[in-house]
Each structure stands twice: as C-alpha cells, then as structure tokens.
Coordinates of C-alpha atoms in Angstrom, one line a residue:
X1 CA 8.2 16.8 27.3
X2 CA 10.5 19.3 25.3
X3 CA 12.2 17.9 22.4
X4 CA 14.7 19.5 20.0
X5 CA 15.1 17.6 16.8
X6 CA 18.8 17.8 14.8
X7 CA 17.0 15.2 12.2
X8 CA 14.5 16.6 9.1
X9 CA 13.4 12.9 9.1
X10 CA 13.0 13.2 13.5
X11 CA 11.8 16.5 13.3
X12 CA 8.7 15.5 10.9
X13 CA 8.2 12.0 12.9
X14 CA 8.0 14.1 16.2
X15 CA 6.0 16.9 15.2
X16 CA 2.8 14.3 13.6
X17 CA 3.0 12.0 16.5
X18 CA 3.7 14.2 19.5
X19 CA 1.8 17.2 18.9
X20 CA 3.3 20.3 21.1
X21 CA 6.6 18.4 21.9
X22 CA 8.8 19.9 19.5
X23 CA 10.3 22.9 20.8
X24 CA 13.2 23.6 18.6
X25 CA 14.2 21.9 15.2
X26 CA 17.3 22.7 12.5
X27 CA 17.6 24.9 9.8
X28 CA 16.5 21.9 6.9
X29 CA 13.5 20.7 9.3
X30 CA 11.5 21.5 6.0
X31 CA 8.4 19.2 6.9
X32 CA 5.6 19.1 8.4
X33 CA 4.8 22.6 6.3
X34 CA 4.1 25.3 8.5
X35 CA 6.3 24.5 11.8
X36 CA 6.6 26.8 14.2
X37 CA 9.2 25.9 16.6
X38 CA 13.0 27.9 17.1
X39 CA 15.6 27.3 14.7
X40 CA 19.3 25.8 16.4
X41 CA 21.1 26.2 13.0
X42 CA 22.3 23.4 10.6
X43 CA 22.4 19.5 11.1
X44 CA 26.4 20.2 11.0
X45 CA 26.7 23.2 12.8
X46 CA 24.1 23.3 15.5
X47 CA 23.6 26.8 17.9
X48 CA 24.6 24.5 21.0
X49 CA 24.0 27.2 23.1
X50 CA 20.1 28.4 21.6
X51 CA 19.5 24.7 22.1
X52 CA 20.4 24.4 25.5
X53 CA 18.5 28.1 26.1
X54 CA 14.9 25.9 25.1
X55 CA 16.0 23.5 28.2
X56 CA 14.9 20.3 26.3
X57 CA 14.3 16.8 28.0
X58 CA 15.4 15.3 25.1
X59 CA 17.1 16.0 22.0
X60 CA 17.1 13.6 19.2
X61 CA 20.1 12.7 17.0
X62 CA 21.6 11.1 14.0
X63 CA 25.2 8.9 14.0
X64 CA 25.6 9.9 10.5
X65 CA 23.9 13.9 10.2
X66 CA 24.6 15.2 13.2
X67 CA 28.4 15.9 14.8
X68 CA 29.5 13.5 18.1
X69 CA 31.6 17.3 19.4
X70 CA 28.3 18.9 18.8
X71 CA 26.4 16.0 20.6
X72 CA 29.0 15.8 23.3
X73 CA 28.8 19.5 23.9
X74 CA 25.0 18.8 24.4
X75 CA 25.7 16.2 27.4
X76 CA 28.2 17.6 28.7
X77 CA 26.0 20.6 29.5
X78 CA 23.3 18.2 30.9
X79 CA 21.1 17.7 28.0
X80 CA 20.0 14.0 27.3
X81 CA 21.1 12.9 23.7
X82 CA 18.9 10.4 21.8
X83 CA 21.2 8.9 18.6
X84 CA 19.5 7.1 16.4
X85 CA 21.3 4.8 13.5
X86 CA 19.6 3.9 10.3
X87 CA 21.2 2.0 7.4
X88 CA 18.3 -0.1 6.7
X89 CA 14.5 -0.2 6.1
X90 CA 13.9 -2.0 9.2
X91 CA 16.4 -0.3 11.4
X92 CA 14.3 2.8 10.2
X93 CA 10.8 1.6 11.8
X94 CA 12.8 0.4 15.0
X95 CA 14.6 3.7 15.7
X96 CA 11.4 5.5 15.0
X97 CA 9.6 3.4 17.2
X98 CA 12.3 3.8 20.3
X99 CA 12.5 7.9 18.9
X100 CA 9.0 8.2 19.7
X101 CA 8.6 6.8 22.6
X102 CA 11.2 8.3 24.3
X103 CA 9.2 11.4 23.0
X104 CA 5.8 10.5 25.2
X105 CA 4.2 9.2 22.4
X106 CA 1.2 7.1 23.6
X107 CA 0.8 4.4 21.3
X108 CA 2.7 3.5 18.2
X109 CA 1.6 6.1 15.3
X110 CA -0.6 4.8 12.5
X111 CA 1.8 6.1 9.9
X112 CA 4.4 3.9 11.3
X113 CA 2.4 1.0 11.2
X114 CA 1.3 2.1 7.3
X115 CA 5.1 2.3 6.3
X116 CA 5.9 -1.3 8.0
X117 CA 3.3 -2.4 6.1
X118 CA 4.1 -0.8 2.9
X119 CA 7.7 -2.1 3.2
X120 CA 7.3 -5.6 4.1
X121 CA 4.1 -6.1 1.5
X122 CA 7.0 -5.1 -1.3
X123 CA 6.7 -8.3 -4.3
X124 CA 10.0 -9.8 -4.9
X125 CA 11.2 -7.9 -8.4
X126 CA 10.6 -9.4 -11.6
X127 CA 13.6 -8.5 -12.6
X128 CA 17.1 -6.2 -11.4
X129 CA 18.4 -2.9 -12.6
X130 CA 22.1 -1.8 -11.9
X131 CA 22.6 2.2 -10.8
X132 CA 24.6 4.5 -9.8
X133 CA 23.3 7.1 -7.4
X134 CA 24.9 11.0 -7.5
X135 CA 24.7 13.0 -4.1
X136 CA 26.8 15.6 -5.0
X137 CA 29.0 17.3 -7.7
X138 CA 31.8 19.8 -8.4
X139 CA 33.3 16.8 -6.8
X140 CA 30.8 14.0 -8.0
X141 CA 30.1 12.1 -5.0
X142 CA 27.7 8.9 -4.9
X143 CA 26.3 6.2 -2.5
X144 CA 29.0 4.0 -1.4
X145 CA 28.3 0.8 1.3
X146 CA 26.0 0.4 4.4
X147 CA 23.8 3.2 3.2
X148 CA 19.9 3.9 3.7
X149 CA 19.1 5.0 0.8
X150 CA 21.0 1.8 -1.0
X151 CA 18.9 -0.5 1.4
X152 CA 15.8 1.1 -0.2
X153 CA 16.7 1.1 -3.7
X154 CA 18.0 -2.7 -3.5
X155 CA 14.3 -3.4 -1.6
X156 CA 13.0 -2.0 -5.4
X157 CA 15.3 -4.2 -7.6
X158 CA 17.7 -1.4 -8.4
X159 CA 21.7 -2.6 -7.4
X160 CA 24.2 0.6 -7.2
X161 CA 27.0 0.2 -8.1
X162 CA 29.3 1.2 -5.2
X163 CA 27.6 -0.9 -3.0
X164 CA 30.9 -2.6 -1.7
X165 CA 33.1 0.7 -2.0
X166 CA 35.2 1.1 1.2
X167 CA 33.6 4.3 2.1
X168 CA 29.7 5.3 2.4
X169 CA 30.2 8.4 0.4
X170 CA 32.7 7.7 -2.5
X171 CA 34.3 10.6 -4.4
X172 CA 33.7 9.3 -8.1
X173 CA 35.3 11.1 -11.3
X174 CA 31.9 11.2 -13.7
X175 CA 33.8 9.8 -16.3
X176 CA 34.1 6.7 -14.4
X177 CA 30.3 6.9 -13.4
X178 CA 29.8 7.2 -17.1
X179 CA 31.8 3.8 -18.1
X180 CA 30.2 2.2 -15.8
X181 CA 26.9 1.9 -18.0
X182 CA 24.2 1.6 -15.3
X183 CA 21.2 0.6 -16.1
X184 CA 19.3 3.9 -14.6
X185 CA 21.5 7.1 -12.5
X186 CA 19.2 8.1 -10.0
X187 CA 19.6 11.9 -9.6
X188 CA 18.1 13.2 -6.1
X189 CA 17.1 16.4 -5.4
X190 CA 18.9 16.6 -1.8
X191 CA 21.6 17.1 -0.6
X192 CA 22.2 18.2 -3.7
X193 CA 19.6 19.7 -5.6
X194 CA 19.7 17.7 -9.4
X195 CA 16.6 18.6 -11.5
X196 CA 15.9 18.1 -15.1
X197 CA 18.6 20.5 -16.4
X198 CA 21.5 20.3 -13.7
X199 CA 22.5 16.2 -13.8
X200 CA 21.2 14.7 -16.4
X201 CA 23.1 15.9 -19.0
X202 CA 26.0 14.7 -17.5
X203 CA 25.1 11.2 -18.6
X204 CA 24.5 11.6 -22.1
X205 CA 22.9 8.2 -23.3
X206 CA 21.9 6.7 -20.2
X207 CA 18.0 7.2 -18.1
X208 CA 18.0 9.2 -15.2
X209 CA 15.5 8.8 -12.7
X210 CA 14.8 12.1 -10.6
X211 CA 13.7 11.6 -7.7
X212 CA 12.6 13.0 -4.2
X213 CA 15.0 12.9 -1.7
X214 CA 12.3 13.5 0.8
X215 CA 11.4 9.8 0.0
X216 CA 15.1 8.3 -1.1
X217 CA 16.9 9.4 2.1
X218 CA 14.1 10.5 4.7
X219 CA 13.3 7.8 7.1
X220 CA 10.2 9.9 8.9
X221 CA 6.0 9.8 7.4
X222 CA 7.1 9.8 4.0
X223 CA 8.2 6.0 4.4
X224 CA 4.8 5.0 4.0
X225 CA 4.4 6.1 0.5
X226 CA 8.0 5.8 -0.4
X227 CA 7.7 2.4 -1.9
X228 CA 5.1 3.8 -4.5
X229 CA 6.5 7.4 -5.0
X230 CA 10.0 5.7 -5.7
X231 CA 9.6 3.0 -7.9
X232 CA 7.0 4.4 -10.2
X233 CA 9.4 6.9 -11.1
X234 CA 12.1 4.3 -11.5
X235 CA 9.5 2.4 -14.1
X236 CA 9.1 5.5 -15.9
X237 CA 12.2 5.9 -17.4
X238 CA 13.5 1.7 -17.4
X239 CA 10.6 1.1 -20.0

C-alpha cells in the first residue's frame, strides 16, 4: 500500500499505525517528528503532478483542507481519493477508523481506542464558560458553526460565541469580539500562530487561553490527550 496524506492530522494517524505506508505527505505534515517521506506542497496548493509521480493506492483527503479541483485533478488522473469529513468528536474516531483501514491497517490502533475512551469518559461540567475563539487576524477571523474545534470546546464546557453564525469561518471586527465580553478568548497557535505577545493584548481586560492547535483542531494521536492538554489550560486562566 502507498499512501499520500493532504491531512497533518491523516498524515500523523497513517504514519503510527501503518508503518512504511506513507509515501508522500504536505508541506504542514509537522508530526510524527522526523518523517521522511516526499513533500506534494501545501494542503491548498498541492504538486498534483509530484503526487501522482509517487503512484499512490490511496490518497487521503479533507472536505474542508484540501481543494475538490485539486482532488478531482487526482481522479481524474486515476488516483483513488479518500475524503474524510470531521465536524465532531465522534465523526473524528469514525473517519479515522474507515482512514485507516482503507490504509491496511490490521487491527484498530490502540491510540484510537485511548482517544475514544478519553472523549467519552469526559464528566459533565460543573459549570459553562462563554468564548470567542480567534483563527486569524489582519482580518480577525473566528470559529463560526459546524466546526471541530467548537465540538471540542463545547465537550469541555466552553460555548463560542459564533456558534450559530451563518458561515464556519466568520470575518469579525475585534472591536466586536471585544464587546462581546467572553468569559475566556482562546488564542491558538495554528493557523495562525498567537503566543503570549501577538493576541492577547488585543483583549485588554479579558483571560486568554493559549493553546495548542495541535490538540484544538488536529483530529489524529493527539486526541487522546486532548481532553487533558485542553482543559487544564482553559482552568488556568478561568480561576
């Protein structure tokens, strides 16, 4: 089997449970450290032609990261095109499971069964925290509706606030994010990269939660300890 991942989330599922099936992964395949496979270019602007040079059984796709002209490019040249859709925790686990699979893995991974578990073991909160959740700036952009990374957050008692916006990725002006006095803005450091002196100080007044967004947005290993990661940095500044 020869697989070429367009997914940093795929790419890091495939390569731990399928060892030697990975041949060719995107630019932002960051984990696990140390792969060595070819590079295709960017989640939105794929090399279609170095991929189809690696003759892959498989490659393994994303509704939401990866381009349907890139992907149709892909089958029209003959390639079969896995695409996987993830808006929630549990969709996560059953794509993974079908990704994997289709991959020729033998059994179900343990790190899958570990982030099921982790997941569905969550306590019901003792109490809810409202948020609003930057992805971008320079134009401020923030989780909208039907997102993954809201179905994780809500799983941890924290409510964003553009939950029922009519798009997924809502252009906000920060003075509006401001107004809106959420309990916690949880800064991410991917896709864009906030840390502790590019973000926060655009909410003067209000905690900001940085966080991973390895274990915010990522829907690969790192579920497993997500739950933990996530919501102890959350307690650290709602205290």
């Amino acid at each position: 089997m020869r697989v070429v991942s367009l997914v940093p989330s795929l790419t890091e599922a495939v390569a731990r449970t399928v060892p030697g099936a990975l041949v060719g992964a995107t630019d932002w395949c960051t984990h696990p450290a140390g792969l060595d496979v070819v590079r295709v270019g960017g989640t939105k602007n794929p090399n279609t032609d170095r991929i189809l040079s690696l003759a892959p059984d498989l490659v393994v796709a994303n509704e939401e990261e990866n381009r349907a002209a890139d992907l149709d490019v892909l089958r029209a040249a003959g390639a079969e095109v896995l695409v996987t859709e993830v808006r929630t925790v549990p969709q996560a686990v059953t794509e993974l499971d079908r990704v994997l699979t289709a991959c020729g893995a033998p059994f179900r991974p343990r790190w899958l069964d570990e982030a099921h578990a982790a997941w569905a073991g969550l306590p019901v909160p003792e109490r809810r925290a409202t948020a609003v959740v930057p992805i971008w700036r320079r134009p401020w952009m923030v989780l909208g509706r039907d997102t993954f990374a809201g179905d994780v957050l809500a799983r941890l008692g924290v409510d964003h606030l553009y939950a029922a916006h009519a798009e997924r990725y809502p252009k906000v002006p920060v003075d509006e994010l401001r107004a809106a006095r959420p309990d916690v803005v949880v800064l991410p450091d991917e896709p864009y990269r906030f840390t502790a002196d590019d973000g926060p100080e655009a909410f003067p007044g209000l905690p900001c939660a940085l966080v991973g967004g390895r274990h915010l947005t990522w829907y690969g290993p790192s579920l497993a300890e997500a739950p933990r990661v996530l919501a102890a940095a959350l307690r650290a500044v709602r205290r």
